[in-house]
Every structure is written in C-alpha cells, then in structure tokens.
PDB file of C-alpha atoms in Angstrom:
ATOM      1  CA  UNK A   3      16.503  -7.650  -0.754  1.00  0.00           C
ATOM      2  CA  UNK A   4      13.336  -8.309   1.197  1.00  0.00           C
ATOM      3  CA  UNK A   5      10.537  -9.702  -0.929  1.00  0.00           C
ATOM      4  CA  UNK A   6       7.037 -10.797  -0.061  1.00  0.00           C
ATOM      5  CA  UNK A   7       5.602 -13.337  -2.468  1.00  0.00           C
ATOM      6  CA  UNK A   8       1.870 -13.878  -2.507  1.00  0.00           C
ATOM      7  CA  UNK A   9      -0.027 -16.826  -3.928  1.00  0.00           C
ATOM      8  CA  UNK A  10      -2.169 -17.474  -5.724  1.00  0.00           C
ATOM      9  CA  UNK A  11      -2.106 -14.353  -7.880  1.00  0.00           C
ATOM     10  CA  UNK A  12      -5.768 -14.772  -8.848  1.00  0.00           C
ATOM     11  CA  UNK A  13      -8.582 -16.705  -7.219  1.00  0.00           C
ATOM     12  CA  UNK A  14     -12.144 -16.996  -8.486  1.00  0.00           C
ATOM     13  CA  UNK A  15     -14.636 -18.872  -6.333  1.00  0.00           C
ATOM     14  CA  UNK A  16     -18.344 -19.276  -5.655  1.00  0.00           C
ATOM     15  CA  UNK A  17     -20.112 -17.759  -2.668  1.00  0.00           C
ATOM     16  CA  UNK A  18     -19.926 -20.045   0.355  1.00  0.00           C
ATOM     17  CA  UNK A  19     -16.552 -21.608  -0.487  1.00  0.00           C
ATOM     18  CA  UNK A  20     -13.526 -21.459   1.794  1.00  0.00           C
ATOM     19  CA  UNK A  21     -10.137 -20.230   0.621  1.00  0.00           C
ATOM     20  CA  UNK A  22      -6.600 -19.585   1.825  1.00  0.00           C
ATOM     21  CA  UNK A  23      -4.082 -17.129   0.420  1.00  0.00           C
ATOM     22  CA  UNK A  24      -0.416 -17.094   1.294  1.00  0.00           C
ATOM     23  CA  UNK A  25       2.357 -14.594   1.875  1.00  0.00           C
ATOM     24  CA  UNK A  26       5.910 -15.963   1.926  1.00  0.00           C
ATOM     25  CA  UNK A  27       9.408 -14.583   2.287  1.00  0.00           C
ATOM     26  CA  UNK A  28      12.943 -15.813   2.813  1.00  0.00           C
ATOM     27  CA  UNK A  29      13.422 -12.917   5.256  1.00  0.00           C
ATOM     28  CA  UNK A  30      12.283 -12.691   8.856  1.00  0.00           C
ATOM     29  CA  UNK A  31       9.809  -9.908   9.563  1.00  0.00           C
ATOM     30  CA  UNK A  32       9.134  -8.334  12.944  1.00  0.00           C
ATOM     31  CA  UNK A  33       5.474  -8.069  11.965  1.00  0.00           C
ATOM     32  CA  UNK A  34       3.228  -8.505   8.951  1.00  0.00           C
ATOM     33  CA  UNK A  35       0.080  -6.703   7.983  1.00  0.00           C
ATOM     34  CA  UNK A  36      -2.785  -7.617   5.676  1.00  0.00           C
ATOM     35  CA  UNK A  37      -4.708  -5.062   3.649  1.00  0.00           C
ATOM     36  CA  UNK A  38      -7.706  -5.288   1.359  1.00  0.00           C
ATOM     37  CA  UNK A  39      -8.028  -2.998  -1.629  1.00  0.00           C
ATOM     38  CA  UNK A  40     -11.071  -2.375  -3.802  1.00  0.00           C
ATOM     39  CA  UNK A  41     -10.736  -1.070  -7.371  1.00  0.00           C
ATOM     40  CA  UNK A  42     -10.019   2.634  -7.507  1.00  0.00           C
ATOM     41  CA  UNK A  43      -9.437   2.928  -3.763  1.00  0.00           C
ATOM     42  CA  UNK A  44      -6.500   2.770  -1.390  1.00  0.00           C
ATOM     43  CA  UNK A  45      -5.724  -0.338   0.674  1.00  0.00           C
ATOM     44  CA  UNK A  46      -7.482  -0.716   4.023  1.00  0.00           C
ATOM     45  CA  UNK A  47      -5.737  -2.362   6.975  1.00  0.00           C
ATOM     46  CA  UNK A  48      -7.288  -5.641   8.120  1.00  0.00           C
ATOM     47  CA  UNK A  49      -4.850  -6.905  10.744  1.00  0.00           C
ATOM     48  CA  UNK A  50      -1.314  -6.768  12.121  1.00  0.00           C
ATOM     49  CA  UNK A  51       0.385  -9.936  13.379  1.00  0.00           C
ATOM     50  CA  UNK A  52       3.539  -9.551  15.492  1.00  0.00           C
ATOM     51  CA  UNK A  53       4.262 -12.830  17.286  1.00  0.00           C
ATOM     52  CA  UNK A  54       5.440 -16.026  15.585  1.00  0.00           C
ATOM     53  CA  UNK A  55       2.595 -18.555  15.562  1.00  0.00           C
ATOM     54  CA  UNK A  56       0.013 -15.878  16.269  1.00  0.00           C
ATOM     55  CA  UNK A  57      -3.536 -16.420  15.035  1.00  0.00           C
ATOM     56  CA  UNK A  58      -6.022 -13.578  14.762  1.00  0.00           C
ATOM     57  CA  UNK A  59      -9.640 -13.795  13.750  1.00  0.00           C
ATOM     58  CA  UNK A  60     -11.741 -11.058  12.201  1.00  0.00           C
ATOM     59  CA  UNK A  61     -15.264 -12.416  11.700  1.00  0.00           C
ATOM     60  CA  UNK A  62     -14.875 -14.964   8.869  1.00  0.00           C
ATOM     61  CA  UNK A  63     -11.218 -14.107   8.273  1.00  0.00           C
ATOM     62  CA  UNK A  64      -8.421 -15.954  10.087  1.00  0.00           C
ATOM     63  CA  UNK A  65      -4.843 -14.689   9.893  1.00  0.00           C
ATOM     64  CA  UNK A  66      -1.798 -16.693  10.934  1.00  0.00           C
ATOM     65  CA  UNK A  67       1.832 -15.627  11.307  1.00  0.00           C
ATOM     66  CA  UNK A  68       4.363 -18.387  10.765  1.00  0.00           C
ATOM     67  CA  UNK A  69       6.425 -19.635  13.701  1.00  0.00           C
ATOM     68  CA  UNK A  70       9.624 -18.394  12.054  1.00  0.00           C
ATOM     69  CA  UNK A  71       7.989 -15.051  11.141  1.00  0.00           C
ATOM     70  CA  UNK A  72       8.752 -15.584   7.445  1.00  0.00           C
ATOM     71  CA  UNK A  73       5.242 -16.283   6.237  1.00  0.00           C
ATOM     72  CA  UNK A  74       1.589 -15.618   6.849  1.00  0.00           C
ATOM     73  CA  UNK A  75      -1.745 -16.900   5.637  1.00  0.00           C
ATOM     74  CA  UNK A  76      -5.261 -15.548   5.353  1.00  0.00           C
ATOM     75  CA  UNK A  77      -8.163 -17.989   5.462  1.00  0.00           C
ATOM     76  CA  UNK A  78     -11.685 -16.909   4.576  1.00  0.00           C
ATOM     77  CA  UNK A  79     -14.616 -19.094   5.594  1.00  0.00           C
ATOM     78  CA  UNK A  80     -17.830 -19.065   3.591  1.00  0.00           C
ATOM     79  CA  UNK A  81     -16.710 -16.343   1.196  1.00  0.00           C
ATOM     80  CA  UNK A  82     -19.219 -13.674   0.192  1.00  0.00           C
ATOM     81  CA  UNK A  83     -19.291 -11.362  -2.843  1.00  0.00           C
ATOM     82  CA  UNK A  84     -18.366  -8.512  -0.505  1.00  0.00           C
ATOM     83  CA  UNK A  85     -15.004 -10.226   0.088  1.00  0.00           C
ATOM     84  CA  UNK A  86     -14.021  -9.499  -3.512  1.00  0.00           C
ATOM     85  CA  UNK A  87     -10.881  -7.400  -3.759  1.00  0.00           C
ATOM     86  CA  UNK A  88      -7.081  -7.357  -3.811  1.00  0.00           C
ATOM     87  CA  UNK A  89      -5.517  -8.791  -0.660  1.00  0.00           C
ATOM     88  CA  UNK A  90      -2.052  -7.446   0.103  1.00  0.00           C
ATOM     89  CA  UNK A  91       0.449  -8.469   2.729  1.00  0.00           C
ATOM     90  CA  UNK A  92       3.062  -5.989   3.923  1.00  0.00           C
ATOM     91  CA  UNK A  93       5.999  -5.916   6.291  1.00  0.00           C
ATOM     92  CA  UNK A  94       8.509  -3.321   7.526  1.00  0.00           C
ATOM     93  CA  UNK A  95      11.649  -2.809   5.470  1.00  0.00           C
ATOM     94  CA  UNK A  96      15.068  -3.505   6.989  1.00  0.00           C
ATOM     95  CA  UNK A  97      15.491   0.120   7.967  1.00  0.00           C
ATOM     96  CA  UNK A  98      12.172   0.016   9.757  1.00  0.00           C
ATOM     97  CA  UNK A  99      11.059   3.169   7.999  1.00  0.00           C
ATOM     98  CA  UNK A 100       8.351   1.984   5.640  1.00  0.00           C
ATOM     99  CA  UNK A 101       6.330  -1.021   4.589  1.00  0.00           C
ATOM    100  CA  UNK A 102       7.071  -3.219   1.604  1.00  0.00           C
ATOM    101  CA  UNK A 103       4.129  -4.888  -0.066  1.00  0.00           C
ATOM    102  CA  UNK A 104       3.588  -8.120  -1.910  1.00  0.00           C
ATOM    103  CA  UNK A 105       1.953  -8.079  -5.346  1.00  0.00           C
ATOM    104  CA  UNK A 106      -1.330  -9.245  -3.873  1.00  0.00           C
ATOM    105  CA  UNK A 107      -3.967 -11.881  -4.478  1.00  0.00           C
ATOM    106  CA  UNK A 108      -6.986 -10.798  -6.516  1.00  0.00           C
ATOM    107  CA  UNK A 109     -10.069 -12.537  -5.138  1.00  0.00           C
ATOM    108  CA  UNK A 110     -13.369 -12.696  -7.008  1.00  0.00           C
ATOM    109  CA  UNK A 111     -16.396 -14.189  -5.261  1.00  0.00           C
ATOM    110  CA  UNK A 112     -19.476 -14.713  -7.406  1.00  0.00           C
ATOM    111  CA  UNK A 113     -22.987 -15.368  -6.152  1.00  0.00           C
TER     112      UNK A 113
ATOM    113  CA  UNK B   3     -11.116  13.309  11.255  1.00  0.00           C
ATOM    114  CA  UNK B   4     -12.000  12.548   7.643  1.00  0.00           C
ATOM    115  CA  UNK B   5      -9.004  10.321   6.974  1.00  0.00           C
ATOM    116  CA  UNK B   6      -6.342  10.833   4.312  1.00  0.00           C
ATOM    117  CA  UNK B   7      -7.403  13.027   1.400  1.00  0.00           C
ATOM    118  CA  UNK B   8      -5.772  13.090  -2.008  1.00  0.00           C
ATOM    119  CA  UNK B   9      -6.375  15.544  -4.799  1.00  0.00           C
ATOM    120  CA  UNK B  10      -7.053  15.202  -7.656  1.00  0.00           C
ATOM    121  CA  UNK B  11      -8.574  11.728  -7.911  1.00  0.00           C
ATOM    122  CA  UNK B  12      -7.796  11.525 -11.594  1.00  0.00           C
ATOM    123  CA  UNK B  13      -5.332  13.380 -13.808  1.00  0.00           C
ATOM    124  CA  UNK B  14      -4.803  13.029 -17.534  1.00  0.00           C
ATOM    125  CA  UNK B  15      -1.789  14.850 -18.882  1.00  0.00           C
ATOM    126  CA  UNK B  16       0.216  15.021 -22.065  1.00  0.00           C
ATOM    127  CA  UNK B  17       3.702  13.603 -22.126  1.00  0.00           C
ATOM    128  CA  UNK B  18       6.248  16.226 -21.128  1.00  0.00           C
ATOM    129  CA  UNK B  19       3.897  18.214 -18.885  1.00  0.00           C
ATOM    130  CA  UNK B  20       4.421  18.692 -15.170  1.00  0.00           C
ATOM    131  CA  UNK B  21       1.859  17.489 -12.637  1.00  0.00           C
ATOM    132  CA  UNK B  22       1.450  18.011  -8.907  1.00  0.00           C
ATOM    133  CA  UNK B  23      -0.571  15.928  -6.486  1.00  0.00           C
ATOM    134  CA  UNK B  24      -1.615  16.853  -2.973  1.00  0.00           C
ATOM    135  CA  UNK B  25      -2.074  14.715   0.111  1.00  0.00           C
ATOM    136  CA  UNK B  26      -3.660  15.774   3.396  1.00  0.00           C
ATOM    137  CA  UNK B  27      -2.851  13.179   6.076  1.00  0.00           C
ATOM    138  CA  UNK B  28      -4.639  12.489   9.335  1.00  0.00           C
ATOM    139  CA  UNK B  29      -3.735  15.515  11.440  1.00  0.00           C
ATOM    140  CA  UNK B  30      -2.111  13.694  14.369  1.00  0.00           C
ATOM    141  CA  UNK B  31      -0.025  11.391  12.151  1.00  0.00           C
ATOM    142  CA  UNK B  32       3.566  12.574  11.893  1.00  0.00           C
ATOM    143  CA  UNK B  33       4.611   9.992   9.274  1.00  0.00           C
ATOM    144  CA  UNK B  34       3.601  10.373   5.654  1.00  0.00           C
ATOM    145  CA  UNK B  35       4.373   8.034   2.762  1.00  0.00           C
ATOM    146  CA  UNK B  36       4.014   8.106  -1.004  1.00  0.00           C
ATOM    147  CA  UNK B  37       3.611   4.890  -2.964  1.00  0.00           C
ATOM    148  CA  UNK B  38       3.047   4.106  -6.625  1.00  0.00           C
ATOM    149  CA  UNK B  39       0.896   1.228  -7.798  1.00  0.00           C
ATOM    150  CA  UNK B  40       0.502  -0.127 -11.307  1.00  0.00           C
ATOM    151  CA  UNK B  41      -2.103  -2.606 -12.471  1.00  0.00           C
ATOM    152  CA  UNK B  42      -1.580  -6.050 -11.030  1.00  0.00           C
ATOM    153  CA  UNK B  43       1.126  -4.932  -8.630  1.00  0.00           C
ATOM    154  CA  UNK B  44       1.298  -4.067  -4.978  1.00  0.00           C
ATOM    155  CA  UNK B  45       2.160  -0.528  -3.883  1.00  0.00           C
ATOM    156  CA  UNK B  46       5.841   0.405  -4.384  1.00  0.00           C
ATOM    157  CA  UNK B  47       7.471   2.737  -1.874  1.00  0.00           C
ATOM    158  CA  UNK B  48       8.536   6.131  -3.193  1.00  0.00           C
ATOM    159  CA  UNK B  49       9.339   8.350  -0.225  1.00  0.00           C
ATOM    160  CA  UNK B  50       8.739   8.913   3.484  1.00  0.00           C
ATOM    161  CA  UNK B  51       8.434  12.003   5.655  1.00  0.00           C
ATOM    162  CA  UNK B  52       8.586  12.304   9.400  1.00  0.00           C
ATOM    163  CA  UNK B  53       7.061  15.666  10.162  1.00  0.00           C
ATOM    164  CA  UNK B  54       8.579  18.016   7.588  1.00  0.00           C
ATOM    165  CA  UNK B  55      11.779  16.004   7.056  1.00  0.00           C
ATOM    166  CA  UNK B  56      12.064  13.735   4.021  1.00  0.00           C
ATOM    167  CA  UNK B  57      13.970  10.816   5.550  1.00  0.00           C
ATOM    168  CA  UNK B  58      14.004   8.239   2.791  1.00  0.00           C
ATOM    169  CA  UNK B  59      13.639   8.123  -0.972  1.00  0.00           C
ATOM    170  CA  UNK B  60      13.380   5.023  -3.125  1.00  0.00           C
ATOM    171  CA  UNK B  61      15.603   4.514  -6.145  1.00  0.00           C
ATOM    172  CA  UNK B  62      12.300   4.529  -8.047  1.00  0.00           C
ATOM    173  CA  UNK B  63      12.121   8.250  -7.355  1.00  0.00           C
ATOM    174  CA  UNK B  64      14.031   9.692 -10.297  1.00  0.00           C
ATOM    175  CA  UNK B  65      15.242  13.272 -10.548  1.00  0.00           C
ATOM    176  CA  UNK B  66      11.939  14.169 -12.225  1.00  0.00           C
ATOM    177  CA  UNK B  67      10.085  13.435  -9.002  1.00  0.00           C
ATOM    178  CA  UNK B  68      10.092  15.750  -6.009  1.00  0.00           C
ATOM    179  CA  UNK B  69       8.075  15.683  -2.819  1.00  0.00           C
ATOM    180  CA  UNK B  70       7.630  18.207  -0.085  1.00  0.00           C
ATOM    181  CA  UNK B  71       5.851  18.420   3.238  1.00  0.00           C
ATOM    182  CA  UNK B  72       6.061  22.018   4.380  1.00  0.00           C
ATOM    183  CA  UNK B  73       5.365  22.542   8.078  1.00  0.00           C
ATOM    184  CA  UNK B  74       4.784  18.812   8.510  1.00  0.00           C
ATOM    185  CA  UNK B  75       1.188  19.024   7.385  1.00  0.00           C
ATOM    186  CA  UNK B  76       0.039  18.351   3.806  1.00  0.00           C
ATOM    187  CA  UNK B  77       2.417  16.970   1.213  1.00  0.00           C
ATOM    188  CA  UNK B  78       2.847  17.459  -2.512  1.00  0.00           C
ATOM    189  CA  UNK B  79       4.362  15.135  -5.083  1.00  0.00           C
ATOM    190  CA  UNK B  80       5.478  16.731  -8.341  1.00  0.00           C
ATOM    191  CA  UNK B  81       6.437  14.912 -11.481  1.00  0.00           C
ATOM    192  CA  UNK B  82       8.268  16.960 -14.099  1.00  0.00           C
ATOM    193  CA  UNK B  83       8.412  16.127 -17.803  1.00  0.00           C
ATOM    194  CA  UNK B  84       5.983  13.245 -17.441  1.00  0.00           C
ATOM    195  CA  UNK B  85       6.537  10.049 -19.405  1.00  0.00           C
ATOM    196  CA  UNK B  86       4.042   7.338 -20.334  1.00  0.00           C
ATOM    197  CA  UNK B  87       5.749   5.035 -17.834  1.00  0.00           C
ATOM    198  CA  UNK B  88       4.649   7.391 -15.066  1.00  0.00           C
ATOM    199  CA  UNK B  89       1.032   6.313 -15.594  1.00  0.00           C
ATOM    200  CA  UNK B  90      -0.021   4.707 -12.327  1.00  0.00           C
ATOM    201  CA  UNK B  91      -2.018   5.168  -9.147  1.00  0.00           C
ATOM    202  CA  UNK B  92      -0.164   7.393  -6.698  1.00  0.00           C
ATOM    203  CA  UNK B  93      -1.095   6.572  -3.119  1.00  0.00           C
ATOM    204  CA  UNK B  94      -0.471   8.610  -0.008  1.00  0.00           C
ATOM    205  CA  UNK B  95      -0.605   7.093   3.461  1.00  0.00           C
ATOM    206  CA  UNK B  96      -0.014   8.313   6.992  1.00  0.00           C
ATOM    207  CA  UNK B  97       0.690   6.658  10.332  1.00  0.00           C
ATOM    208  CA  UNK B  98       1.844   7.387  13.885  1.00  0.00           C
ATOM    209  CA  UNK B  99       4.696   4.846  13.732  1.00  0.00           C
ATOM    210  CA  UNK B 100       5.993   2.419  11.123  1.00  0.00           C
ATOM    211  CA  UNK B 101       4.599  -0.530  13.064  1.00  0.00           C
ATOM    212  CA  UNK B 102       1.155   1.012  13.075  1.00  0.00           C
ATOM    213  CA  UNK B 103      -1.136   0.332  10.230  1.00  0.00           C
ATOM    214  CA  UNK B 104      -1.149   2.817   7.439  1.00  0.00           C
ATOM    215  CA  UNK B 105      -4.229   4.830   6.574  1.00  0.00           C
ATOM    216  CA  UNK B 106      -4.260   5.279   2.832  1.00  0.00           C
ATOM    217  CA  UNK B 107      -5.968   7.891   0.760  1.00  0.00           C
ATOM    218  CA  UNK B 108      -8.033   6.937  -2.269  1.00  0.00           C
ATOM    219  CA  UNK B 109      -5.137   7.733  -4.559  1.00  0.00           C
ATOM    220  CA  UNK B 110      -4.562   9.850  -7.644  1.00  0.00           C
ATOM    221  CA  UNK B 111      -4.842   7.984 -10.930  1.00  0.00           C
ATOM    222  CA  UNK B 112      -2.371   9.511 -13.411  1.00  0.00           C
ATOM    223  CA  UNK B 113      -2.653   8.812 -17.120  1.00  0.00           C
ATOM    224  CA  UNK B 114       0.051  10.182 -19.399  1.00  0.00           C
ATOM    225  CA  UNK B 115      -0.987  10.317 -23.061  1.00  0.00           C
TER     226      UNK B 115
END
C-alpha cells in the first residue's frame, strides 16, 4: 500500500522564521504535488515535481523532490501569517488514476 | 471559468436521512474526483470519473454511497441512510489528466446529528 507520511504534524512559529516540512514514502512516485489548504476551503495546488533531485521555487517557498523519488520537502523562508494553513503532499496511486494524499502539516505563523 | 463549484457548502442532517451533493467541474476537464476529508486528515479518495464513466471506487465507498456523472458534466454524490461517521468534508476536484494538478471545489461540510 502506498503511503505518504508528512512531518511534523503541527508547526507553530513566529513571523520571519524559516521552516521545512517533509513528505516521505517507502514507495517510488512518478511525481509529487504540494497543496495548501485553508480552513473551510479545498486544497490549492502549489507545485508539481517530476524529476528526481528537482528543485522548484515559488517566491519564498522551495520544493525539492528526492533523488530516489520517494520523498519531498517544502522549505519556507521568512514565514508570514499568510502562510498559515494545512500543507498536503500528494502522489499518483499505483493505477495512475487518482492522487493519494498525506495527512498534512498544519502550519501556524503568528505575528 | 469560475472553477469547481460544490453545492451545498454546508449540510446538517439527521441520522438515517439521505443527502445528495452536487459538483460542477471546470468545463474542459474530463476527469472528476470525489474525496472525503475528516479533521486532521488529508483527503481520502472515494471515486473517479472519466467523462461519464465511473472508473474506480475506493473500498471506503460503501453500498450507501453512490455517485453519478450524467453526460460527463456535473456529478452528484448521494449518501443513503446517513450515519454519524459520515460527518466530514466532501471534496470534489477535476483535472485534464491524473498528472495534472487537481482543481478542488470548496467542499460540502456534512454534519450528521
């Protein structure tokens, strides 16, 4: 069974701090996606990584796909209160028909 | 395009009642997905349509759950004889291909009392 494990589960930091959240699996994924979800809303796609070792940057967010395509990380520089939310990683299931999601990391950034 | 729309946003129902949710995907997206999310968890896959064909159903989707996508446009998810364990956020998403990012709706929050 494919599983995506995210850590930490909760993270509470002050504005301006840096942080990294992780998404790990024992399975190889052809690609991984990161989503951000605010309370009461659906997840919103941030990025898709497809190549082992790939690094993508989105303003203050840096995403990395592991060389073996079993893990990914999201690094946020100088976090802001607007970064608060649930960060989810997702990858295609073995059948390639749908995405499976991790349980997410809940980030709270206070000013 | 206004994105993925879900209706209603909130539903409170008594245990044993039937409920139906609607999802209107992005018009050019031929893939449509239903997920369920409970507090503190990531979305769990329920079912997947390609056009009007329901191609995959999760084991989470018991006999009380049924989904349709007539004419490959909007989709409905019906839950019969609701139970308190059905309380969750029901999310609909659409995409052009499974590798493409999903566009999610805002979800329907179901509370069974």
